[in-house]
Amino acid sequence: MQKRVPLTTSPPRPRWSYARFQQHFAPYIFTSPFFILFLIFGLFPLGFSLFLAFHLWSPLDGLGNWQYVGWENFQLALGARDQFWAALKNTVFIGLLAGVPQHLVALPLAFVIHQSLRRWQGAVSTVLFLPYITNAVAITIVFGMLYSERLGLLNYLISGLGLDPVRWLGNPSMVPYSVAMVVFWRYVGWNVVLYLSGLQAISEDVYEAATVDGASSWQKFFYITLPLLRPMMFYAFTLTIVGNMQLFEEPYILLGQSGGSGGAGLTSATHIFNVAFRDLDMGYASAMSWLLFLAIFVLSMVNNYLFSRGGGRS
Amino acid sequence: MKKIATFALITALLAGTAHAQDKVTLTVAAFPSLDSAIKAILPAWNKKYPNVTIKLQAQEFADHHNAMTTALATGQGLPDVMAVEVGYVGKFAEGRGLEDLSKTPYNAAAYKKLFTPFTVAQATSSDGRFIAMPTDIGPGTFFYRKDVLDKAGVKPEAMMKSWDDYIAAGKTIKAKTGAYLINTAQSVYGVVSRTNLKPGEGIYFDSKNTLLVGPDNARFLRAFTLSKQVRDAGLDAKIGEWSNEWYDAFKKGTVATQFSGAWLQGALQNWMAPDTKGLWRVQNLPENSFASWGGSFYAIPSAAKNKQWAWEFIKFMTLDKGSQLTAFTDNGAFPALLTAQNDTVFNQVVPFLGGQKARLLWRDAARKTQPIDVNKYDSVADQIVNTELTNVLEQGKDIKQALADARAQILRRAR
């Protein structure tokens, strides 16, 4: 027989105390809104779209009435001459048309502002930043009016020069340029601001030393500014790649669901939207979303590789 | 057993309360301008059923249908009565979320013969479920500017005898007045592709889901060829519908003709080009063909809370001659109900169309329009074929090749 040991001599700990609650649970409760919202609006849709990518489902059939089809949706999208490829091609083309000039203009512009407009720098960056924070829909509607073939300002100016009016949104070979122009206008200021902040992080001492060594402005730009701006350039390029691959609002409002004349402005995102909400083929749209994600991932990795390789050399 | 009995009791009680004098609120979701027709009819409804309040939820056209799609997918936020436009009714019919109105307690099969026949077919799914009651229809018609045609010396009747006559007249109009024949060559494709369909055919698929698009299909070959002839002759203004340029062309008379539903008259008169009153006339589509061009329906979601009153409301909107005529006079919603079409209001002249008795022409056209089979992949086919048509018009792509490419692409998607 064992002797019974008295339970405890110290007073029993209260099950609930304010201090204990503060220490152990309050942080979780205060941070929980993010996690709850993320679970509902972030993780769940992500998982659901992965699930749908392997199913055939029309939302009109209601939840639960899906049919498992395996890889069929992916095979459908990847098949030769599927619209998926045409849309992806348009997206990359418009992305390059809008993206490359953005950086070719933004970088020197930021340099000039940084070097010569010290006093007005704040005001100039604000003006350049305005398009970025203005509503995309409003911007696109204004551009739509400018592009109007018979009533638009652009063609009014062009015919003033004695040239034939341009069918900005009617001619399939003009459509990508017209869309790219809107995107360029909207994001060039954003990139200038990014580069400006990058430039401001470069120590003045480096430039002073270069001046002492007798370096010209060009030399300073190419041998000091550009190499030291690399991290910011990498960041800005990545944002442009991700943003342009997901291009939706501008072409959708400018050209409508069909992507304009000949579907020349049908981007991947518009195509996915159409398939999901017009054709109600949610599985196929989900599969294409994941393929688009893959394409963005690969392009970002290529960008990363190019930058890190250059970094190794210097 | 006990559970079933309880359930039956509750159901009976719920059904009983619907008839009692308790206040009932019925939600009705609609899009413009059907919502204005509903508003115009509401006073009559409130007089008849003072205890049933209608809560009208109106959203923009695409928003409404997107919202309804989401609501049907999740079963949440569904209205008691759902308005559906003809472009969506085929898809909604194939889904599982709407009540089959031909079953009890609705027994709507008996009402089918009261409507213009083709509209009933549009609301019937391929397995025979009747999911929505038609309220208005859009008889296809041909608008022309009388002043422009007179100036060019072109007779509208002769012009509409055949598509070749139409194009020939367009050349005369262009030469003598400088006005374009039509807004865009695609419109010619639009009419030709949806007229002269054989029984059991839809525009892109037949009733057995066989794809009709292809280089061997005479209807598509002709539609593409005529469209290209119009473009090559420089007869189209290359402007899209629902654009500022479109409205401008109506106002200035720079485009002589337009194919559309009868409803365009109301839009022209009310906001597009009110100053052109008296300059327009209408005719039937070329080669005496007929087509449906728009229309709206009312459906009851299976998950609706108040199906009984929803059905009463739908009957009031669609089967009541007074309601149908109110909608017609309010915003030109052409009645789907045959008895409403026999009203004397149809004999009245339309001042906007220079005093033409156009409503009689439209009524006749509506009755001659054949049912068109709808398919859930119509929107897929529509986009692909139109893209290929643009390739033909803009880049000189071979017509047979374009149709073969379109066929291959649609076949991939229609599964």
XYZ file of C-alpha atoms in Angstrom:
729
model
C 0.000 0.000 0.000
C 1.308 3.318 -0.961
C 1.076 6.250 1.293
C -0.972 9.053 0.013
C 1.001 12.170 -0.724
C -0.802 15.401 0.063
C -1.645 17.088 -3.204
C 0.047 20.384 -2.672
C 0.823 22.804 0.020
C 0.861 25.973 -2.066
C -2.499 27.620 -2.764
C -4.140 26.360 -5.969
C -3.355 28.450 -9.044
C -6.385 30.292 -10.353
C -7.519 28.867 -13.686
C -7.979 32.301 -15.143
C -5.981 35.388 -14.365
C -5.702 38.626 -16.273
C -1.909 38.553 -16.247
C -1.832 34.998 -17.550
C -4.306 35.910 -20.280
C -2.231 38.946 -21.261
C 0.915 36.877 -21.454
C -0.301 33.788 -23.208
C -3.373 34.570 -25.261
C -3.670 38.297 -25.918
C -0.982 38.389 -28.625
C -2.732 35.629 -30.522
C -6.084 37.318 -30.243
C -4.715 40.661 -31.359
C -2.945 39.181 -34.358
C -5.744 36.777 -35.204
C -7.739 39.133 -37.492
C -4.936 38.955 -40.038
C -4.717 35.190 -39.893
C -8.469 34.738 -40.019
C -8.795 37.086 -42.996
C -5.808 35.466 -44.674
C -7.319 32.025 -44.215
C -10.645 33.099 -45.658
C -9.544 35.410 -48.459
C -5.987 34.215 -49.100
C -5.363 30.600 -48.400
C -8.831 29.209 -49.029
C -9.219 30.662 -52.566
C -5.692 29.473 -53.346
C -6.475 25.947 -52.268
C -9.905 26.010 -53.857
C -8.484 27.099 -57.204
C -5.898 24.315 -57.044
C -8.725 21.897 -56.328
C -10.829 23.296 -59.195
C -7.917 23.076 -61.625
C -8.421 19.311 -61.608
C -12.195 19.465 -61.944
C -14.860 20.403 -64.440
C -17.259 22.780 -62.702
C -19.781 25.427 -63.612
C -20.747 27.644 -60.666
C -24.369 27.403 -61.789
C -24.361 23.765 -60.743
C -23.705 24.797 -57.143
C -21.009 23.675 -54.735
C -20.301 19.971 -54.701
C -21.372 19.213 -58.254
C -17.874 19.026 -59.653
C -16.444 16.317 -61.791
C -12.858 15.134 -61.457
C -10.987 15.335 -64.755
C -7.352 14.953 -63.684
C -4.882 16.903 -65.804
C -7.375 17.520 -68.595
C -7.653 21.276 -67.900
C -3.878 21.685 -68.065
C -3.636 19.614 -71.225
C -6.387 21.724 -72.731
C -4.538 24.962 -72.039
C -1.157 23.684 -73.140
C -2.437 22.178 -76.383
C -1.018 23.721 -79.526
C -2.916 26.749 -80.828
C -5.120 27.046 -77.782
C -6.250 30.590 -76.979
C -4.142 30.330 -73.842
C -0.998 30.675 -75.943
C -2.362 33.561 -77.993
C -3.283 35.397 -74.802
C 0.095 34.664 -73.203
C 1.859 35.920 -76.319
C -0.194 39.136 -76.239
C 0.558 39.569 -72.547
C 4.304 39.177 -72.950
C 4.341 41.443 -76.014
C 2.319 44.206 -74.336
C 4.369 43.693 -71.183
C 7.622 44.268 -73.059
C 6.202 47.221 -74.995
C 5.122 48.862 -71.762
C 7.833 47.592 -69.426
C 11.101 48.179 -71.257
C 10.480 51.871 -72.053
C 9.273 52.380 -68.474
C 12.735 51.618 -67.144
C 14.642 53.221 -70.012
C 12.817 56.462 -69.239
C 12.450 56.202 -65.469
C 16.097 55.562 -64.664
C 17.669 58.555 -66.462
C 14.730 60.714 -65.393
C 15.265 59.816 -61.752
C 18.990 60.531 -62.152
C 18.334 63.957 -63.640
C 15.796 64.798 -60.948
C 18.186 63.618 -58.275
C 21.128 65.574 -59.660
C 19.600 68.835 -60.720
C 16.183 69.398 -59.214
C 17.062 69.235 -55.554
C 14.628 71.950 -54.488
C 11.721 70.687 -56.607
C 12.389 67.030 -56.124
C 9.399 66.506 -53.817
C 7.003 68.367 -56.058
C 8.233 66.630 -59.226
C 8.010 63.160 -57.677
C 4.496 63.913 -56.482
C 3.432 64.893 -59.990
C 5.074 61.796 -61.460
C 3.497 59.599 -58.810
C -0.033 60.862 -59.433
C -0.891 58.511 -62.331
C 0.039 55.551 -60.150
C -2.421 56.414 -57.408
C -5.163 57.534 -59.794
C -7.891 54.990 -60.443
C -7.010 52.732 -63.388
C -10.582 52.762 -64.645
C -10.696 56.556 -64.821
C -7.332 56.719 -66.584
C -8.344 54.119 -69.097
C -11.627 55.850 -69.888
C -9.748 59.091 -70.549
C -7.273 57.279 -72.820
C -10.205 55.625 -74.580
C -11.521 59.076 -75.436
C -8.091 60.228 -76.630
C -7.823 57.129 -78.847
C -11.291 57.580 -80.346
C -10.864 57.209 -84.078
C -13.057 60.054 -85.270
C -13.631 62.101 -82.149
C -10.347 61.673 -80.317
C -7.723 64.303 -79.613
C -4.825 62.169 -80.903
C -6.294 61.756 -84.359
C -7.307 65.421 -84.371
C -3.641 66.347 -83.892
C -2.486 63.780 -86.429
C -4.883 64.996 -89.095
C -3.733 68.542 -88.277
C -0.310 67.422 -89.484
C -1.913 66.218 -92.697
C -1.564 62.506 -91.864
C -4.187 59.774 -92.065
C -6.026 59.081 -88.799
C -4.730 56.057 -86.914
C -7.163 53.317 -85.866
C -5.720 53.081 -82.385
C -8.155 50.488 -81.082
C -9.505 49.171 -84.395
C -6.391 47.943 -86.133
C -5.147 44.701 -84.526
C -1.508 45.640 -85.094
C -2.015 48.991 -83.318
C -3.902 47.575 -80.330
C -0.862 46.321 -78.321
C 0.858 49.693 -78.683
C -2.243 51.588 -77.601
C -2.617 49.430 -74.495
C 1.116 49.590 -73.727
C 1.003 53.382 -73.902
C -1.580 53.523 -71.091
C 0.419 51.113 -68.942
C 3.640 52.998 -69.597
C 2.046 56.320 -68.670
C 0.580 54.876 -65.529
C 3.698 53.218 -64.093
C 6.631 55.277 -65.286
C 6.235 57.672 -62.336
C 6.128 54.801 -59.879
C 9.467 53.578 -61.210
C 10.962 57.073 -61.066
C 10.029 57.257 -57.399
C 11.538 53.818 -56.784
C 14.786 54.824 -58.483
C 14.848 58.176 -56.700
C 14.710 56.481 -53.344
C 17.465 54.148 -54.511
C 19.592 57.078 -55.596
C 19.088 58.819 -52.284
C 20.490 55.790 -50.520
C 23.794 56.114 -52.384
C 26.306 57.960 -50.263
C 27.408 61.361 -51.510
C 31.001 60.493 -50.552
C 31.299 58.120 -53.482
C 30.348 60.849 -55.921
C 32.677 63.334 -54.246
C 35.540 60.903 -54.502
C 34.752 60.363 -58.179
C 34.662 64.121 -58.770
C 38.062 64.435 -57.153
C 39.315 61.706 -59.482
C 37.982 63.731 -62.402
C 35.071 61.514 -63.449
C 32.526 62.980 -65.885
C 28.767 62.875 -65.311
C 28.445 59.956 -67.725
C 31.164 58.046 -65.964
C 29.501 58.685 -62.626
C 26.202 57.407 -63.998
C 27.605 54.256 -65.572
C 30.275 53.332 -63.034
C 28.722 54.476 -59.764
C 24.994 54.984 -60.035
C 24.074 51.947 -62.115
C 26.047 49.356 -60.106
C 24.890 50.756 -56.786
C 21.296 50.888 -57.978
C 21.278 47.176 -58.788
C 19.192 46.057 -55.816
C 16.563 48.679 -56.564
C 16.594 47.795 -60.257
C 16.072 44.166 -59.425
C 13.131 45.098 -57.240
C 11.608 47.418 -59.863
C 12.072 44.871 -62.681
C 10.438 42.151 -60.625
C 7.451 44.370 -59.856
C 7.102 45.245 -63.545
C 7.256 41.606 -64.605
C 4.670 40.525 -62.060
C 2.412 43.515 -62.767
C 2.552 43.299 -66.547
C 1.978 39.557 -66.631
C -1.224 40.130 -64.670
C -2.354 43.042 -66.833
C -6.140 43.246 -66.705
C -7.855 46.576 -66.003
C -6.366 48.651 -68.802
C -7.029 46.280 -71.731
C -10.366 45.160 -70.266
C -11.788 48.665 -70.017
C -10.183 49.917 -73.207
C -11.140 46.949 -75.381
C -13.830 44.978 -73.585
C -14.075 41.248 -72.939
C -13.056 40.218 -76.455
C -9.670 41.935 -76.180
C -10.458 44.295 -79.035
C -10.052 43.901 -82.752
C -8.823 40.417 -83.570
C -8.301 39.738 -79.882
C -4.948 41.503 -80.154
C -5.328 42.963 -76.681
C -6.616 39.790 -75.024
C -4.253 39.298 -72.094
C -3.926 36.142 -70.029
C -5.798 37.700 -67.125
C -8.663 38.846 -69.372
C -8.820 35.414 -70.957
C -8.931 33.710 -67.568
C -11.646 36.127 -66.439
C -13.688 35.391 -69.578
C -13.354 31.643 -69.212
C -14.345 31.801 -65.553
C -17.162 34.346 -65.538
C -18.457 34.434 -69.105
C -18.000 30.787 -70.156
C -18.396 29.554 -66.551
C -15.637 26.975 -66.983
C -14.050 27.425 -63.553
C -11.744 24.422 -63.724
C -10.125 25.450 -66.970
C -9.754 29.029 -65.705
C -8.125 27.800 -62.483
C -5.699 25.617 -64.413
C -4.730 28.592 -66.554
C -4.260 30.738 -63.435
C -1.741 28.246 -62.123
C 0.018 28.139 -65.473
C 0.169 31.928 -65.443
C 1.599 31.769 -61.949
C 4.213 29.346 -63.267
C 5.063 31.679 -66.149
C 5.491 34.619 -63.752
C 7.607 32.470 -61.460
C 9.897 31.401 -64.304
C 10.278 34.962 -65.601
C 11.064 36.232 -62.101
C 13.665 33.488 -61.719
C 15.221 34.445 -65.052
C 15.327 38.046 -63.848
C 16.876 36.898 -60.593
C 19.459 34.782 -62.436
C 20.456 37.618 -64.763
C 20.923 39.993 -61.850
C 22.843 37.598 -59.663
C 25.097 36.604 -62.550
C 25.870 40.267 -63.226
C 26.429 40.748 -59.501
C 29.045 38.009 -59.424
C 30.999 39.662 -62.193
C 31.253 43.020 -60.498
C -40.977 8.959 -39.503
C -41.398 11.485 -36.747
C -38.885 13.754 -38.466
C -40.807 13.669 -41.722
C -44.045 14.462 -39.939
C -42.466 17.447 -38.179
C -41.004 18.647 -41.436
C -44.352 18.348 -43.193
C -46.017 20.251 -40.368
C -43.493 23.072 -40.524
C -43.768 23.259 -44.293
C -47.549 23.410 -44.044
C -47.321 26.153 -41.445
C -44.887 28.134 -43.575
C -47.069 27.749 -46.645
C -50.044 28.828 -44.562
C -48.402 32.020 -43.397
C -47.694 33.051 -46.946
C -51.393 33.374 -47.499
C -52.083 35.178 -44.295
C -52.280 38.934 -44.149
C -48.769 39.189 -42.690
C -46.352 41.564 -44.338
C -44.189 39.826 -46.907
C -41.059 41.252 -48.497
C -40.090 39.821 -51.833
C -36.637 40.516 -53.268
C -36.414 40.939 -57.013
C -33.016 41.263 -58.709
C -32.939 42.929 -62.110
C -30.787 44.942 -64.506
C -31.425 48.162 -66.457
C -33.735 48.906 -68.124
C -35.888 45.992 -66.977
C -35.827 47.575 -63.516
C -37.602 50.648 -64.826
C -40.297 48.434 -66.342
C -40.741 46.764 -62.934
C -40.972 50.155 -61.241
C -43.638 51.201 -63.712
C -45.686 48.076 -62.967
C -45.253 48.198 -59.165
C -48.168 50.557 -58.424
C -50.559 48.046 -60.004
C -48.976 45.213 -58.004
C -49.174 47.138 -54.723
C -52.837 47.822 -55.335
C -53.562 44.137 -55.853
C -51.263 42.790 -53.116
C -50.830 45.566 -50.530
C -49.216 43.217 -48.008
C -46.383 42.142 -50.340
C -43.582 44.679 -50.551
C -41.200 44.340 -53.478
C -37.557 45.004 -52.722
C -35.940 45.734 -56.060
C -32.194 45.094 -56.307
C -30.953 46.609 -59.551
C -27.343 46.327 -60.697
C -25.577 47.040 -63.950
C -26.052 44.440 -66.661
C -22.825 42.437 -66.271
C -22.667 42.959 -62.487
C -26.176 41.599 -62.086
C -25.417 38.403 -63.988
C -22.060 37.931 -62.255
C -23.723 38.412 -58.883
C -26.437 35.910 -59.777
C -23.818 33.392 -60.941
C -21.965 33.700 -57.637
C -25.196 33.498 -55.662
C -26.217 30.330 -57.504
C -22.779 28.789 -56.951
C -22.859 29.291 -53.202
C -26.586 29.332 -52.586
C -26.110 32.558 -50.612
C -27.689 35.953 -51.220
C -30.189 34.711 -53.754
C -33.222 36.859 -54.542
C -36.739 35.431 -54.680
C -37.125 36.471 -58.291
C -34.176 36.634 -60.656
C -34.224 38.491 -63.964
C -32.124 36.825 -66.670
C -31.202 38.294 -70.042
C -31.325 36.153 -73.183
C -27.515 36.039 -73.458
C -27.373 34.233 -70.110
C -30.576 32.235 -70.122
C -29.032 29.314 -72.013
C -26.198 28.968 -69.503
C -28.504 29.399 -66.520
C -30.845 26.783 -67.982
C -28.059 24.213 -68.099
C -27.185 24.876 -64.450
C -28.976 23.266 -61.536
C -29.872 26.253 -59.369
C -33.214 27.345 -60.830
C -36.698 25.907 -60.370
C -38.221 23.862 -63.181
C -41.377 25.871 -63.735
C -43.117 23.135 -65.695
C -43.357 21.046 -62.502
C -45.835 21.494 -59.643
C -46.633 23.827 -57.960
C -45.940 26.095 -60.913
C -47.285 23.962 -63.778
C -46.096 26.551 -66.257
C -46.319 24.160 -69.194
C -49.891 25.333 -69.596
C -48.714 28.927 -70.083
C -46.110 28.198 -72.752
C -48.545 28.599 -75.615
C -49.394 32.120 -74.427
C -45.942 33.398 -75.376
C -44.161 34.057 -78.661
C -42.909 30.531 -79.445
C -39.178 31.098 -79.944
C -38.772 32.741 -76.551
C -40.094 29.643 -74.743
C -37.450 27.529 -76.476
C -34.726 29.895 -75.246
C -35.720 29.303 -71.622
C -35.857 25.520 -71.954
C -32.814 23.422 -71.106
C -31.601 20.599 -73.323
C -33.204 18.065 -70.968
C -36.550 19.841 -71.171
C -36.646 21.890 -67.963
C -38.456 25.230 -68.356
C -36.488 27.519 -66.071
C -37.751 31.046 -66.752
C -40.851 32.889 -67.882
C -40.282 35.276 -70.803
C -41.268 38.891 -70.257
C -39.963 40.783 -73.274
C -38.522 39.883 -76.658
C -36.416 41.671 -79.260
C -37.621 41.128 -82.812
C -34.673 41.671 -85.169
C -35.192 44.585 -87.544
C -33.404 46.796 -90.033
C -33.165 50.524 -89.342
C -32.347 52.962 -92.130
C -32.058 56.706 -92.557
C -34.795 57.676 -94.985
C -33.180 61.042 -95.739
C -29.858 59.455 -96.704
C -31.455 56.764 -98.860
C -33.666 59.349 -100.579
C -30.652 61.500 -101.339
C -28.902 58.515 -102.892
C -32.042 57.478 -104.755
C -32.057 54.033 -103.162
C -35.328 52.200 -102.564
C -35.313 50.362 -99.235
C -37.548 47.505 -100.440
C -35.298 46.781 -103.412
C -32.236 47.073 -101.206
C -33.437 44.348 -98.845
C -34.311 41.764 -101.504
C -30.920 40.109 -101.251
C -27.583 40.718 -99.601
C -26.074 41.446 -103.014
C -28.676 44.175 -103.550
C -27.857 45.495 -100.102
C -24.159 45.787 -100.918
C -24.868 47.284 -104.345
C -27.125 49.903 -102.736
C -24.360 50.600 -100.227
C -21.995 51.467 -103.081
C -24.546 53.918 -104.489
C -25.093 55.490 -101.050
C -21.367 55.873 -100.487
C -20.827 57.392 -103.938
C -23.763 59.822 -103.835
C -23.874 60.892 -100.180
C -20.537 59.875 -98.672
C -22.352 58.029 -95.885
C -21.222 54.542 -94.887
C -23.608 51.629 -95.372
C -23.092 50.097 -91.948
C -21.141 50.647 -88.722
C -18.915 47.608 -89.133
C -18.625 44.682 -91.535
C -18.947 42.350 -88.545
C -22.623 43.322 -88.273
C -23.309 41.674 -91.636
C -21.745 38.479 -90.309
C -23.932 38.875 -87.222
C -27.185 38.897 -89.185
C -26.285 36.278 -91.794
C -24.975 33.834 -89.191
C -28.173 33.948 -87.118
C -30.789 33.792 -89.887
C -31.995 30.951 -92.138
C -31.212 28.317 -89.547
C -32.564 24.839 -90.138
C -34.866 23.351 -87.484
C -32.852 22.023 -84.555
C -29.924 24.320 -85.279
C -28.469 26.967 -83.033
C -26.062 29.579 -84.284
C -22.948 27.546 -83.515
C -24.220 24.137 -82.389
C -27.226 22.008 -83.279
C -29.590 20.415 -80.779
C -27.308 17.338 -80.589
C -24.332 19.520 -79.586
C -22.634 19.069 -82.954
C -20.453 22.022 -83.879
C -21.679 23.729 -87.045
C -18.790 26.152 -87.565
C -16.383 25.077 -90.284
C -15.134 25.665 -93.818
C -17.914 23.451 -95.248
C -20.817 25.219 -93.572
C -22.623 27.336 -96.179
C -24.074 29.733 -93.599
C -20.695 30.664 -92.114
C -18.979 30.781 -95.505
C -21.626 33.194 -96.755
C -21.548 35.296 -93.584
C -17.757 35.650 -93.779
C -17.774 36.280 -97.547
C -20.454 38.982 -97.422
C -18.767 40.617 -94.472
C -15.499 40.738 -96.394
C -17.220 42.136 -99.487
C -18.567 45.003 -97.392
C -15.126 45.695 -95.951
C -13.344 45.437 -99.312
C -15.792 47.874 -100.908
C -15.077 50.366 -98.118
C -18.718 50.420 -97.063
C -18.304 50.077 -93.307
C -17.323 52.877 -90.945
C -15.277 50.435 -88.798
C -16.894 51.561 -85.581
C -17.999 49.297 -82.770
C -21.407 49.265 -81.190
C -22.026 51.052 -77.885
C -19.158 53.488 -78.555
C -19.223 57.280 -78.681
C -18.550 57.062 -82.417
C -21.612 54.879 -82.849
C -23.869 57.445 -81.187
C -22.180 60.217 -83.141
C -22.875 58.394 -86.420
C -26.554 58.126 -85.472
C -26.716 61.814 -84.705
C -24.964 62.946 -87.879
C -26.328 60.348 -90.267
C -22.852 59.285 -91.385
C -23.970 55.639 -91.295
C -27.089 54.879 -93.306
C -28.335 51.562 -91.914
C -28.256 49.507 -88.732
C -29.382 45.967 -87.871
C -30.762 45.642 -84.390
C -33.583 44.614 -82.122
C -36.757 46.686 -82.162
C -35.638 48.137 -78.829
C -33.075 50.346 -80.588
C -35.921 52.694 -81.498
C -36.451 53.505 -77.809
C -32.729 54.060 -77.238
C -32.418 56.304 -80.313
C -35.439 58.315 -79.279
C -34.572 58.619 -75.607
C -30.856 59.276 -75.558
C -28.778 58.253 -78.560
C -30.093 60.629 -81.189
C -33.363 62.314 -80.171
C -32.868 65.043 -82.765
C -33.165 62.578 -85.630
C -36.882 62.105 -84.993
C -38.752 61.377 -88.197
C -35.634 60.527 -90.203
C -35.606 56.800 -89.400
C -37.665 53.922 -90.823
C -37.631 50.171 -90.277
C -37.881 47.116 -92.560
C -37.527 43.393 -92.091
C -34.043 41.921 -92.289
C -32.631 41.242 -95.789
C -34.006 38.309 -97.808
C -37.113 38.440 -95.611
C -35.340 36.660 -92.797
C -36.144 36.872 -89.101
C -34.040 36.742 -85.985
C -34.413 37.233 -82.276
C -32.362 40.136 -80.942
C -32.521 40.329 -77.167
C -35.126 39.487 -74.552
C -35.555 39.083 -70.794
C -36.856 36.403 -68.451
C -37.800 35.860 -64.804
C -36.654 32.786 -62.884
C -37.011 31.447 -59.329
C -33.848 30.161 -57.604
C -34.364 26.751 -55.986
C -32.968 28.190 -52.749
C -35.327 31.195 -52.750
C -37.127 31.801 -49.469
C -40.479 32.863 -50.806
C -41.172 30.822 -53.903
C -44.920 31.089 -53.636
C -45.030 34.865 -53.816
C -42.159 34.863 -56.314
C -44.351 32.833 -58.642
C -47.291 35.182 -58.091
C -45.031 38.113 -58.940
C -43.676 36.464 -62.093
C -47.178 35.617 -63.257
C -48.211 39.221 -62.664
C -45.257 40.478 -64.714
C -45.492 38.041 -67.586
C -49.095 36.858 -67.893
C -50.922 40.076 -67.078
C -51.721 41.988 -70.221
C -51.784 45.302 -68.363
C -48.286 44.795 -66.919
C -46.882 43.782 -70.279
C -48.345 46.869 -71.934
C -47.088 49.132 -69.136
C -43.553 47.840 -69.728
C -43.971 48.326 -73.467
C -45.153 51.925 -73.236
C -42.707 52.760 -70.439
C -39.467 51.759 -72.147
C -40.289 49.831 -75.275
C -39.943 46.338 -73.770
C -41.666 44.363 -76.527
C -44.250 42.047 -74.887
C -43.563 38.316 -75.021
C -47.238 37.708 -74.175
C -49.284 37.153 -77.329
C -52.515 38.700 -76.016
C -50.616 41.892 -75.173
C -49.388 41.981 -78.759
C -53.012 42.126 -79.939
C -53.704 45.358 -78.109
C -54.725 48.418 -80.085
C -51.529 50.164 -79.007
C -49.803 48.139 -81.727
C -51.867 49.849 -84.424
C -50.593 53.240 -83.351
C -48.018 55.011 -85.447
C -44.477 55.583 -84.127
C -43.720 59.323 -84.525
C -39.962 58.760 -84.194
C -40.110 56.517 -87.263
C -41.903 59.167 -89.298
C -45.346 57.827 -88.430
C -44.613 54.282 -89.582
C -46.788 51.513 -88.087
C -43.605 49.753 -87.071
C -45.066 47.763 -84.179
C -47.176 45.696 -86.574
C -44.061 44.902 -88.600
C -42.213 43.838 -85.455
C -45.116 41.749 -84.209
C -45.210 39.950 -87.519
C -41.434 39.440 -87.424
C -41.600 38.083 -83.884
C -44.192 35.507 -84.860
C -42.176 34.351 -87.847
C -38.924 34.012 -85.881
C -37.885 30.393 -85.517
C -36.587 29.029 -82.220
C -32.800 28.927 -82.070
C -31.116 26.232 -80.036
C -28.823 27.605 -77.355
C -25.685 25.904 -76.130
C -23.572 26.573 -73.099
C -20.505 26.981 -75.299
C -22.124 29.664 -77.475
C -20.082 32.419 -75.828
C -16.860 30.470 -76.412
C -17.697 29.939 -80.072
C -18.835 33.528 -80.476
C -15.533 34.964 -79.323
C -13.393 32.557 -81.345
C -15.363 33.029 -84.569
C -15.379 36.811 -84.214
C -11.618 36.850 -83.678
C -11.138 34.771 -86.832
C -13.485 37.091 -88.716
C -11.290 40.038 -87.722
C -8.272 38.158 -89.044
C -10.103 37.825 -92.356
C -11.154 41.464 -92.455
C -8.008 43.090 -91.124
C -5.216 40.799 -92.226
C -6.631 39.203 -95.340
C -6.646 35.688 -93.890
C -8.207 33.056 -96.163
C -11.866 32.526 -95.215
C -11.798 28.719 -95.344
C -8.617 28.623 -93.321
C -10.107 31.010 -90.743
C -13.217 28.854 -90.375
C -11.127 25.698 -90.095
C -9.016 27.322 -87.381
C -12.110 28.509 -85.565
C -13.575 25.013 -85.715
C -10.421 23.455 -84.278
C -10.294 25.968 -81.437
C -13.960 25.622 -80.486
C -13.773 21.820 -80.559
C -10.997 21.968 -77.988
C -13.078 24.015 -75.614
C -16.531 22.470 -76.015
C -16.360 19.315 -73.975
